[in-house]
CSV table of N, CA and C and ligand atoms in Angstrom, one decimal:
chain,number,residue,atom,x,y,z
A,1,UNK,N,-38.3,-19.3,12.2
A,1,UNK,CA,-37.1,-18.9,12.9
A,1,UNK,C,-36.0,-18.5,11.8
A,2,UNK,N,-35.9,-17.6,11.7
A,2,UNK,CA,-34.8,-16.6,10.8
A,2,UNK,C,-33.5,-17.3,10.8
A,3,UNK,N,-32.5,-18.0,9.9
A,3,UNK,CA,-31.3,-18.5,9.8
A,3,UNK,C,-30.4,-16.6,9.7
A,4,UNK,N,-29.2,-16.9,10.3
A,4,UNK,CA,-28.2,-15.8,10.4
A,4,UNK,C,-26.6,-16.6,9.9
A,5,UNK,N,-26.4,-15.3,8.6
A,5,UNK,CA,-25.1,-15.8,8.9
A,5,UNK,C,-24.0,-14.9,9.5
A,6,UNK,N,-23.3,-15.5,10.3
A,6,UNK,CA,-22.4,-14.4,10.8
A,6,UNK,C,-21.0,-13.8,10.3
A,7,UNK,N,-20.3,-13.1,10.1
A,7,UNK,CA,-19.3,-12.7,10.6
A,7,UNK,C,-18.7,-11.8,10.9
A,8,UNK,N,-17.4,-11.9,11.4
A,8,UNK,CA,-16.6,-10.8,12.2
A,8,UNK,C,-16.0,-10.0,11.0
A,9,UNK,N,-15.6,-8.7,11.3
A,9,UNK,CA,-14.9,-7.4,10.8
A,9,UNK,C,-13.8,-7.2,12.0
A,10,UNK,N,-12.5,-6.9,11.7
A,10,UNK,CA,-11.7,-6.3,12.4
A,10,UNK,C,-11.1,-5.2,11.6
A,11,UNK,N,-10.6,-4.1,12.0
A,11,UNK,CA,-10.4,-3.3,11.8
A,11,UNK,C,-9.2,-2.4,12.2
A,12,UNK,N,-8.0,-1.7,11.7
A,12,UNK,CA,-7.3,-1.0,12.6
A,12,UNK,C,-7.1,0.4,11.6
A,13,UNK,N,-7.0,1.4,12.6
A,13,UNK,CA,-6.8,2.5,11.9
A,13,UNK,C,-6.0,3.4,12.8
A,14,UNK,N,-5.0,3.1,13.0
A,14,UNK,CA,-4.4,3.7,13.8
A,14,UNK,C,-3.2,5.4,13.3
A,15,UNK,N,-3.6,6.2,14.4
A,15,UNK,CA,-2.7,7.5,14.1
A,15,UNK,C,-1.0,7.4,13.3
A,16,UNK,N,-1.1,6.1,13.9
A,16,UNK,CA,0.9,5.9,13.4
A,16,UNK,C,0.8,4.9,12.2
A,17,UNK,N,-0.4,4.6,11.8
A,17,UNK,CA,-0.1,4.1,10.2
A,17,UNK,C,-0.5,5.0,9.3
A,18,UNK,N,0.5,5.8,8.7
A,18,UNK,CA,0.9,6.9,7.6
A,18,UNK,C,2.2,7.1,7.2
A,19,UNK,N,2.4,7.6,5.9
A,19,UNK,CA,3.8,7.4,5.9
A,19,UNK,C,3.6,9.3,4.6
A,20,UNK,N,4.4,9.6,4.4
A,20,UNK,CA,4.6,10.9,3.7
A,20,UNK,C,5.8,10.7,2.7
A,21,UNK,N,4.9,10.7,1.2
A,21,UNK,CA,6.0,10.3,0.2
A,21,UNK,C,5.6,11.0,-1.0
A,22,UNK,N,6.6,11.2,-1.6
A,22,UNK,CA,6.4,11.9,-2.9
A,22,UNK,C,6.0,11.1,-4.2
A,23,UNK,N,5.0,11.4,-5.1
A,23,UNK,CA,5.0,10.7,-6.4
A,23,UNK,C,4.5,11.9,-7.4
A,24,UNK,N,4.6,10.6,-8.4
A,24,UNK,CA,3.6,11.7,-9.5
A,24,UNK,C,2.9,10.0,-10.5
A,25,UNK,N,1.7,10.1,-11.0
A,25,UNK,CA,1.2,9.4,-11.6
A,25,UNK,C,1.3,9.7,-13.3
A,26,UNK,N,2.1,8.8,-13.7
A,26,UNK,CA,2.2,8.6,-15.1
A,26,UNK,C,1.5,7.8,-16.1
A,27,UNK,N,0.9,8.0,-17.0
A,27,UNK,CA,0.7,6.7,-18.3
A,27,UNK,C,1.1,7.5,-19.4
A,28,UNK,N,0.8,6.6,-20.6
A,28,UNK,CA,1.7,7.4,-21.6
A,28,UNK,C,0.5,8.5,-22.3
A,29,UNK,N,1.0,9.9,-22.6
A,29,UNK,CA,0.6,10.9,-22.7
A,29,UNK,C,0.3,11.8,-21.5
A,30,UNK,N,0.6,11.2,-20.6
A,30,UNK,CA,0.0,12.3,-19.3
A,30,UNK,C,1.2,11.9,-18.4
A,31,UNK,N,1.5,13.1,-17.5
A,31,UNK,CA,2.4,12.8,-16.4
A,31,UNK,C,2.3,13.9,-15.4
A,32,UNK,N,1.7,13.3,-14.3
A,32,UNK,CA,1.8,14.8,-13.3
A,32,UNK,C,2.7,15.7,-12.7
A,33,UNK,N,2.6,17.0,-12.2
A,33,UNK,CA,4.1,16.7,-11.6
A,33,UNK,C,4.2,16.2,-10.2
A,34,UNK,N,5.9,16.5,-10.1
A,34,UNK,CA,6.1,15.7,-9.2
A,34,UNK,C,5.1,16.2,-7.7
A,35,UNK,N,4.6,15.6,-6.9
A,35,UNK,CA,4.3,16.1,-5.5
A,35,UNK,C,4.2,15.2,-4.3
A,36,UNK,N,3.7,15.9,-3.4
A,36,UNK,CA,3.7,14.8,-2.0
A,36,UNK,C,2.2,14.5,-1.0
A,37,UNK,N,2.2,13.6,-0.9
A,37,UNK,CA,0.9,13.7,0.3
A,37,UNK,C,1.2,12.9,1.5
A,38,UNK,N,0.5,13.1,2.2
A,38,UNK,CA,0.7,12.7,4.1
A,38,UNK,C,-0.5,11.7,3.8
A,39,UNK,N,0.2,10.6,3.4
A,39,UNK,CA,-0.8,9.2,3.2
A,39,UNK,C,-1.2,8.5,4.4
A,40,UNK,N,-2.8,8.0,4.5
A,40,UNK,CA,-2.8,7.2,5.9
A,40,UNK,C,-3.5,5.9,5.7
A,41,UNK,N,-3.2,4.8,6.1
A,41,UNK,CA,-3.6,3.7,5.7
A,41,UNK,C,-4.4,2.9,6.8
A,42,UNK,N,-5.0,2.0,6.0
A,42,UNK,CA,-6.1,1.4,7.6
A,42,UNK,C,-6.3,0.0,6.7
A,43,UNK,N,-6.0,-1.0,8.0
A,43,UNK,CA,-6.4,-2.4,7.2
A,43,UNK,C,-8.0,-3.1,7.8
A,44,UNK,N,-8.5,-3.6,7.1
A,44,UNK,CA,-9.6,-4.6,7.7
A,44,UNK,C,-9.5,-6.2,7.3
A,45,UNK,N,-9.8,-6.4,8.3
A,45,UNK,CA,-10.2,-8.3,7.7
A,45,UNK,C,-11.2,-9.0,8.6
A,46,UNK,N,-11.4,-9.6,7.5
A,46,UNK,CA,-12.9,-10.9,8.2
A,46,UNK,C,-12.2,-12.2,8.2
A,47,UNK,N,-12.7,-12.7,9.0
A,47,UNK,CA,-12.0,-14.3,9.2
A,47,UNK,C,-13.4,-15.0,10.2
A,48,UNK,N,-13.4,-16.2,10.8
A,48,UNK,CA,-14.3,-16.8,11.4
A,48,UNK,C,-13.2,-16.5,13.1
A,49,UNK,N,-14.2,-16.9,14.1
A,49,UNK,CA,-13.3,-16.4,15.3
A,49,UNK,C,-12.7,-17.7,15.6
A,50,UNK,N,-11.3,-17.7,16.3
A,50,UNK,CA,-10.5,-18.5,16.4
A,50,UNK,C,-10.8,-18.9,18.2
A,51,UNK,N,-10.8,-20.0,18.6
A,51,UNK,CA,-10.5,-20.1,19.9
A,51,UNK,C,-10.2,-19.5,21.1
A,52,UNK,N,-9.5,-18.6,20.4
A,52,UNK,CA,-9.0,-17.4,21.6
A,52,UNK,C,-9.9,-16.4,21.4
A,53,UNK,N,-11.0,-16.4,20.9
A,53,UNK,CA,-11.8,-15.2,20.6
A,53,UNK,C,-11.8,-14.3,20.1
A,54,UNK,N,-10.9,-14.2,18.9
A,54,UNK,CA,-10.5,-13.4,18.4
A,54,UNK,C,-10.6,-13.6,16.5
A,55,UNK,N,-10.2,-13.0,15.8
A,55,UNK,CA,-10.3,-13.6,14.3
A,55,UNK,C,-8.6,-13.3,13.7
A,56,UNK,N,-8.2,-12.3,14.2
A,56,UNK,CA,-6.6,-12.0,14.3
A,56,UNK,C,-6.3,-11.0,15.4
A,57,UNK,N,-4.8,-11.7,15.9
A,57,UNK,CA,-4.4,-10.5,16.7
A,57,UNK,C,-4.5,-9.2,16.1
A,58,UNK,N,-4.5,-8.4,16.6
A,58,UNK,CA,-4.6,-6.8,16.6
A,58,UNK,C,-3.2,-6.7,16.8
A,59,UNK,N,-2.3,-6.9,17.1
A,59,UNK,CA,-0.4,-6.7,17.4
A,59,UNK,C,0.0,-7.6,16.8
A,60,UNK,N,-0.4,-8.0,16.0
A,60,UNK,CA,0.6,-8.7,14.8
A,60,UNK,C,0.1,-7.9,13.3
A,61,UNK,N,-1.1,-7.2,13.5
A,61,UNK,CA,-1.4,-6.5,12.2
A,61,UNK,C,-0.8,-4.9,12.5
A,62,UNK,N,-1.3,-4.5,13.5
A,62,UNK,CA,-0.2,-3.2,13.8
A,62,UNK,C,1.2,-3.3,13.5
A,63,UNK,N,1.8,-4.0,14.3
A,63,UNK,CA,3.0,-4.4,14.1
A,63,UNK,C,3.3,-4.7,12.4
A,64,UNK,N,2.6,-5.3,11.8
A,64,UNK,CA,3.7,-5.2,10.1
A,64,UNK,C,2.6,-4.3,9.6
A,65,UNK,N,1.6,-3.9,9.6
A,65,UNK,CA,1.0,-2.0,9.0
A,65,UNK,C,1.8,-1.4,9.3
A,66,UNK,N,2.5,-1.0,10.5
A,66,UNK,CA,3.6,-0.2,10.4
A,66,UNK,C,4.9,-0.3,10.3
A,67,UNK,N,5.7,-1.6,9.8
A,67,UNK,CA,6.7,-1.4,9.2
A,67,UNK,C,6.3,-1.3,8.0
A,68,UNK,N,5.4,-2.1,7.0
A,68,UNK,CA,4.8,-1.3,5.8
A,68,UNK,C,4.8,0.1,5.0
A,69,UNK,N,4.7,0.5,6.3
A,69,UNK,CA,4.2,2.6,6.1
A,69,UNK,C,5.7,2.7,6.2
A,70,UNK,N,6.6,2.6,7.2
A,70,UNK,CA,7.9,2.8,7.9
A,70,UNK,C,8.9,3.0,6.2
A,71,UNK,N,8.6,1.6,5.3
A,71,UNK,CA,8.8,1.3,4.5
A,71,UNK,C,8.7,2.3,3.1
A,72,UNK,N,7.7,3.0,2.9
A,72,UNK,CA,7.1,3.8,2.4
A,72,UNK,C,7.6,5.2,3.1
A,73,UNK,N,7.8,5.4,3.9
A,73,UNK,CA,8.3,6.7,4.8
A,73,UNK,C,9.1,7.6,4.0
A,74,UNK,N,8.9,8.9,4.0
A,74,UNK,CA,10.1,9.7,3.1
A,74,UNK,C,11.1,8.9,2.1
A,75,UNK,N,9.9,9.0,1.4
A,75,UNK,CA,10.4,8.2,0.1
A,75,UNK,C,9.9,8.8,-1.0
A,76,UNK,N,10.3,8.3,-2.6
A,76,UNK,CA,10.0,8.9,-3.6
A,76,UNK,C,9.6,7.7,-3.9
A,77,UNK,N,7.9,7.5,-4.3
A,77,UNK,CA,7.8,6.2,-4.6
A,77,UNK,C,7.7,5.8,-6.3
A,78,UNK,N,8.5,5.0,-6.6
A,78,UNK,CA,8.5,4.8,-8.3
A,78,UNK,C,8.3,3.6,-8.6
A,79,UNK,N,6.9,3.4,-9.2
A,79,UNK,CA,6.0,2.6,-9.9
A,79,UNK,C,7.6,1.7,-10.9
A,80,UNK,N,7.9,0.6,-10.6
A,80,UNK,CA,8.5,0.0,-11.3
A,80,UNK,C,8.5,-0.9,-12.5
A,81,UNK,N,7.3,-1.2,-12.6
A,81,UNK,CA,6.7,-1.3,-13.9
A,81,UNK,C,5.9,-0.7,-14.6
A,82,UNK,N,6.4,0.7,-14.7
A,82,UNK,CA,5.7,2.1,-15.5
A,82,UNK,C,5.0,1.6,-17.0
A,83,UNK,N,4.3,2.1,-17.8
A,83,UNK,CA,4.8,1.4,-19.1
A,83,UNK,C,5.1,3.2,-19.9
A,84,UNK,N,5.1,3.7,-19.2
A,84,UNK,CA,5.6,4.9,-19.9
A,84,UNK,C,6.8,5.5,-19.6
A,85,UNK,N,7.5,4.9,-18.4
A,85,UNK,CA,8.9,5.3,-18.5
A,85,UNK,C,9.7,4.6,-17.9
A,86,UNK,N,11.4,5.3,-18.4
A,86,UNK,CA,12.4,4.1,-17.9
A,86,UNK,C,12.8,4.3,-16.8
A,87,UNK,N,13.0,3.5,-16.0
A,87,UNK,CA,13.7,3.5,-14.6
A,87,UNK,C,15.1,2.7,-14.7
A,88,UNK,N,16.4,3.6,-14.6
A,88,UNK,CA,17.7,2.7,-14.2
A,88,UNK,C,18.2,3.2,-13.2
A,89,UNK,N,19.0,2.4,-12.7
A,89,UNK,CA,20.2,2.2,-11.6
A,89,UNK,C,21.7,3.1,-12.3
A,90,UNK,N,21.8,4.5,-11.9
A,90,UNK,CA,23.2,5.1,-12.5
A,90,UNK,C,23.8,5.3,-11.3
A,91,UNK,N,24.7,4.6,-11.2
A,91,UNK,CA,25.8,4.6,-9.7
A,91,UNK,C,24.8,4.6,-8.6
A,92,UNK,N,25.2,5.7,-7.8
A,92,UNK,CA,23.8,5.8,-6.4
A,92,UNK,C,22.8,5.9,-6.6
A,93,UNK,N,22.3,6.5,-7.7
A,93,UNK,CA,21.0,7.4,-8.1
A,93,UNK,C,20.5,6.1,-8.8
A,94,UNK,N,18.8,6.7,-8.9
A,94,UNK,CA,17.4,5.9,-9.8
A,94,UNK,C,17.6,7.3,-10.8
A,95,UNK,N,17.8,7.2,-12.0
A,95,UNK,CA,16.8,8.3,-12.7
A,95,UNK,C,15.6,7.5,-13.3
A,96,UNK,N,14.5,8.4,-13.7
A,96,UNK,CA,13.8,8.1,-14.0
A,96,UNK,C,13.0,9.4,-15.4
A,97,UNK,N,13.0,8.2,-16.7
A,97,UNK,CA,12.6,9.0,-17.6
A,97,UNK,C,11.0,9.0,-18.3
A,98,UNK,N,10.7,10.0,-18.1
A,98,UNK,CA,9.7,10.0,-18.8
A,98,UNK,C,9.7,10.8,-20.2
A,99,UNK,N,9.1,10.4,-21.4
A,99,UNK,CA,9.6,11.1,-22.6
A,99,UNK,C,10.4,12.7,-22.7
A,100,UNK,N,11.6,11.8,-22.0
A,100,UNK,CA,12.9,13.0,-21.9
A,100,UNK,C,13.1,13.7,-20.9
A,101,UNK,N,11.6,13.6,-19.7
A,101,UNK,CA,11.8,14.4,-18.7
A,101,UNK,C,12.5,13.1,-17.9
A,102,UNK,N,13.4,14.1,-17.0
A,102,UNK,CA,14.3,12.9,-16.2
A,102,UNK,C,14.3,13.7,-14.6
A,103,UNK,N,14.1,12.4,-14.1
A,103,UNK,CA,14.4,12.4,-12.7
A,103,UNK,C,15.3,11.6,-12.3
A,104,UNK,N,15.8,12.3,-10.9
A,104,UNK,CA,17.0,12.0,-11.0
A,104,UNK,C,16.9,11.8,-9.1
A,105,UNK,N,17.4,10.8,-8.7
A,105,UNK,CA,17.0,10.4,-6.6
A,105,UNK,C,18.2,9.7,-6.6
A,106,UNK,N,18.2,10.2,-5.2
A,106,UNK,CA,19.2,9.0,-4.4
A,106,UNK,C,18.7,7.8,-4.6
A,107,UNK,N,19.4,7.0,-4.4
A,107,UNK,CA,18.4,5.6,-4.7
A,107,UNK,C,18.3,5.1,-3.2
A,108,UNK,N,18.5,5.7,-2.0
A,108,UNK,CA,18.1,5.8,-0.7
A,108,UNK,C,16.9,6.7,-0.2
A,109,UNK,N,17.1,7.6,-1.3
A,109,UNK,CA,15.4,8.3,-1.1
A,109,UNK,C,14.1,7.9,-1.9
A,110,UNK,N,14.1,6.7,-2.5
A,110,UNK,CA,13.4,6.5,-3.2
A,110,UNK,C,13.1,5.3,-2.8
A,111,UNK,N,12.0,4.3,-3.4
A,111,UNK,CA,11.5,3.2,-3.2
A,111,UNK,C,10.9,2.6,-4.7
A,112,UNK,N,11.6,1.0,-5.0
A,112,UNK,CA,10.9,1.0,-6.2
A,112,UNK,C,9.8,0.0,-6.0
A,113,UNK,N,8.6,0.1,-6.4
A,113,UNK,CA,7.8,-0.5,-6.7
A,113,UNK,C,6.8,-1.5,-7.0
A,114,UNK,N,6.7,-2.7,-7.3
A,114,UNK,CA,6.0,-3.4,-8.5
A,114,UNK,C,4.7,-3.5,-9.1
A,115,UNK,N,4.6,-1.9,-9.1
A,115,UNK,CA,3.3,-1.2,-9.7
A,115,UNK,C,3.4,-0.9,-10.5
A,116,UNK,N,2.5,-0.3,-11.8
A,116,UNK,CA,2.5,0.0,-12.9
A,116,UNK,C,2.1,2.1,-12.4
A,117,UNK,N,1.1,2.1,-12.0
A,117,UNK,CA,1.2,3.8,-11.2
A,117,UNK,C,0.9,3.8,-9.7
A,118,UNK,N,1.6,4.8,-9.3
A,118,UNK,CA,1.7,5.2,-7.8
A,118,UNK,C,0.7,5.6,-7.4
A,119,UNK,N,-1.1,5.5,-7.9
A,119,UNK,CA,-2.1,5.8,-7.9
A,119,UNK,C,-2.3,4.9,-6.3
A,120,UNK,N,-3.5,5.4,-5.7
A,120,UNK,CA,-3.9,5.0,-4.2
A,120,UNK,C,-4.2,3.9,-4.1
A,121,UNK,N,-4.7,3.8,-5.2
A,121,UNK,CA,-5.4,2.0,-5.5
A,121,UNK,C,-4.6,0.8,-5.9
A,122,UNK,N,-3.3,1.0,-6.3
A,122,UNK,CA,-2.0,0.5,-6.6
A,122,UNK,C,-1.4,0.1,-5.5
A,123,UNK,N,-1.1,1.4,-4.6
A,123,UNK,CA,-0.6,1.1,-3.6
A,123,UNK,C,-1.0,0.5,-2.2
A,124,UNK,N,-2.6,0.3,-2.5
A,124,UNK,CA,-3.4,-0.5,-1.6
A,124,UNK,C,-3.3,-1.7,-2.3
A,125,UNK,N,-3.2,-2.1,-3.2
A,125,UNK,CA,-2.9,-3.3,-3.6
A,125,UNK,C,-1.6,-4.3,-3.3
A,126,UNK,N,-0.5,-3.1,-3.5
A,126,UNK,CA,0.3,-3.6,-3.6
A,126,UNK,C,0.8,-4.0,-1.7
A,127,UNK,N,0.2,-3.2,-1.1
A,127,UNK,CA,0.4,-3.4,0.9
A,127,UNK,C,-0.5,-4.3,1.2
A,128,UNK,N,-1.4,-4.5,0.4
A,128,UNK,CA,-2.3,-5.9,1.0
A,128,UNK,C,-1.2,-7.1,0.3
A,129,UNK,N,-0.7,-7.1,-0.7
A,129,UNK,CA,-0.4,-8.1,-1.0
A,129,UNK,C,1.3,-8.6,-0.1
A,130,UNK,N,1.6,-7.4,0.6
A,130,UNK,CA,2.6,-7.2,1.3
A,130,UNK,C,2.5,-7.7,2.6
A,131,UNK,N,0.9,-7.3,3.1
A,131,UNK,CA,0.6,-7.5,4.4
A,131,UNK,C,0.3,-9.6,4.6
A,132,UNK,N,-0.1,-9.8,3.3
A,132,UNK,CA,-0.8,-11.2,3.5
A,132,UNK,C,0.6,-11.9,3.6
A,133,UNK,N,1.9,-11.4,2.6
A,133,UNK,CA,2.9,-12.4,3.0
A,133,UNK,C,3.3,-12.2,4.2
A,134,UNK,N,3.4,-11.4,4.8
A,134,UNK,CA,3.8,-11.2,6.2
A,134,UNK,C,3.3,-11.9,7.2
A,135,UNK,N,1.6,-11.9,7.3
A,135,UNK,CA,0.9,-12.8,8.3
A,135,UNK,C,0.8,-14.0,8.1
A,136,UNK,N,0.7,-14.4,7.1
A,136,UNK,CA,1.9,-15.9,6.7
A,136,UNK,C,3.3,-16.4,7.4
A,137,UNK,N,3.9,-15.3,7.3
A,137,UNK,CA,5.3,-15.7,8.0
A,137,UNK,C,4.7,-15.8,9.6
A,138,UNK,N,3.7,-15.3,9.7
A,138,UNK,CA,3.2,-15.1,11.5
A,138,UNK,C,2.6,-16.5,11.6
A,139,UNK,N,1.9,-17.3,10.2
A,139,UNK,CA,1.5,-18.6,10.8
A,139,UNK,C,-0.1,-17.9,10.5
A,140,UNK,N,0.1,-16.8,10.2
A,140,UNK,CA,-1.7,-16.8,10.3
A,140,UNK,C,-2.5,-16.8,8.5
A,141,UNK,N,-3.0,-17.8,8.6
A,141,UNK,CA,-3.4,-18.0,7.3
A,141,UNK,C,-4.8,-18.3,6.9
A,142,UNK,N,-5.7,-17.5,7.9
A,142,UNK,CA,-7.1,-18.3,8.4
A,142,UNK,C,-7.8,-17.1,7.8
A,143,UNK,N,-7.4,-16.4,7.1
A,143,UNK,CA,-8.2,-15.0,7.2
A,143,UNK,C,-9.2,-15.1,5.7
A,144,UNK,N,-10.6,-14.7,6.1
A,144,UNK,CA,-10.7,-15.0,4.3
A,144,UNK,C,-10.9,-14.0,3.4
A,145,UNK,N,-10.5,-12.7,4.4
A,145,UNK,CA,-10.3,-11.4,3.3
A,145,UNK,C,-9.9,-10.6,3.8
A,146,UNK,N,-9.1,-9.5,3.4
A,146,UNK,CA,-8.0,-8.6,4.1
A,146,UNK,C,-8.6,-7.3,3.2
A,147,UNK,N,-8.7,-6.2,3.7
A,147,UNK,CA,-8.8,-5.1,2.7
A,147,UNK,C,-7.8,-3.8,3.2
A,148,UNK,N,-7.7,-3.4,2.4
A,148,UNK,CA,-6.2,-2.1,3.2
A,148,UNK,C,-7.1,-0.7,2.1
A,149,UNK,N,-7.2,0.1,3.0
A,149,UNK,CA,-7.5,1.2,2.5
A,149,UNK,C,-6.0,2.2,2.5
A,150,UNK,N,-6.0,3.2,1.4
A,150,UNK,CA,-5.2,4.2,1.1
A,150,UNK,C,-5.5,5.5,1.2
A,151,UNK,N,-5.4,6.6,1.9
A,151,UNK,CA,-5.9,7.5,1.8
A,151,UNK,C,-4.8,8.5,1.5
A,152,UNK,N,-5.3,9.2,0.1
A,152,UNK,CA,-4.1,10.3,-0.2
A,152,UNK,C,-4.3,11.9,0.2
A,153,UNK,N,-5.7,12.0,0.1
A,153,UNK,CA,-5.9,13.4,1.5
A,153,UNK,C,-7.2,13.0,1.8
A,154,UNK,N,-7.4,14.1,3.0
A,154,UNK,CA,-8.6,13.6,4.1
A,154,UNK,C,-9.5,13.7,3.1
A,155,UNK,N,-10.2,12.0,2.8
A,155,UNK,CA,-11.9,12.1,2.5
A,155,UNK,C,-11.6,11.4,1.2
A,156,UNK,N,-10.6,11.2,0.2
A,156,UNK,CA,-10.2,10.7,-0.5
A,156,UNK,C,-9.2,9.5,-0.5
A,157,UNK,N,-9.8,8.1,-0.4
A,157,UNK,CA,-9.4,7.0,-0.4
A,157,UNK,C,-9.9,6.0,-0.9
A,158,UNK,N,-8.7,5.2,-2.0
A,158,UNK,CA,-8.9,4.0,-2.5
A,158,UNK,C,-9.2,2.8,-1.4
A,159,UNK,N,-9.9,1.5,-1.6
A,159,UNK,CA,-9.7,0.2,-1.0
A,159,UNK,C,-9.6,-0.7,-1.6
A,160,UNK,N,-8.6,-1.6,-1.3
A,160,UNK,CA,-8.2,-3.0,-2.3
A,160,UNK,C,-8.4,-3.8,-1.2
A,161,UNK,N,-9.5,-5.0,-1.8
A,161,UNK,CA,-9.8,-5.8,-1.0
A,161,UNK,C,-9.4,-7.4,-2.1
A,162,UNK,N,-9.1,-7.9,-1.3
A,162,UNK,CA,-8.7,-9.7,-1.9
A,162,UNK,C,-9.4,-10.5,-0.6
A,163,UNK,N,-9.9,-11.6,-1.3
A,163,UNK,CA,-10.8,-12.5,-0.5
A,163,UNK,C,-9.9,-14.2,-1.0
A,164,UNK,N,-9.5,-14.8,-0.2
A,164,UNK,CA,-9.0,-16.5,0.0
A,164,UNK,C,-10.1,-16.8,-1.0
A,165,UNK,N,-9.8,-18.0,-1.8
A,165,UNK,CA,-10.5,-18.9,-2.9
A,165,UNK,C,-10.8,-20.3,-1.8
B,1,ZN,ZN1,-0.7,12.4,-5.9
């Protein structure tokens, strides 16, 4: 008799988790220009099933995936710990320099960071690490791995996955 081990996958991928923002990916010697993509995001997680039959609600991960995106929404997103360029605060505005090229945002149209590049894989990192504090604040802490996919055009997507110790 064959031993099985099991578990569950949940998954959401819903039409309203996407958000459309502008970047450019920098390290030092390269810098793209500036441009935009209509990013779409999808989270997964495995957990063991809870009592109610479930592993996590489904409307408590919708619900903060999309203030997440909402967050990211027409924004200029700027990697805040660049190592290739500076980011300050001049009155309303972010400029942002890269060896002498400067950008210059509202600092209402922009979003900063705590990524080193605005790469798809960064930014999946950085929303899983966003999403886990969140379902924490929900009380849900049972999960033993969360993965968030990034997709920057159709067919082209990073996944950042973290698994509980
Ligand atoms: Zn890009």
């Amino acid at each position: 008799m064959a031993n099985f081990e099991e578990s569950f996958r949940v998954q959401v991928t819903k039409d309203y988790l996407k958000f459309s923002a502008a970047h450019f990916i920098a390290y030092p010697g390269f810098r793209e220009r500036l441009h935009g993509h209509n990013y779409r995001v999808s989270v997964a997680a495995g957990g063991a099933l809870g009592a109610q039959g479930y592993v996590v609600d489904f409307g408590v991960v919708k619900k903060i995936a999309r203030k997440l995106c909402d967050r990211l929404d027409e924004r200029v997103l700027v990697p805040a710990r660049s190592d290739c360029m500076t980011i300050e605060e001049r009155g309303t505005n972010i400029v942002l320099n890269y060896e002498g090229d400067e950008f210059l945002f509202p600092s209402a149209d922009a979003i900063l960071l705590p990524i080193i590049h605005s790469s798809a894989e960064e930014l999946a990192q950085y929303l899983a690490a966003e999403l886990e504090t969140e379902l924490e604040a929900e009380g849900i802490d049972s999960l033993h791995w969360i993965e968030i996919g990034v997709e920057e055009s159709f067919g082209q997507a990073a996944v950042y996955r973290r698994e509980r110790n």
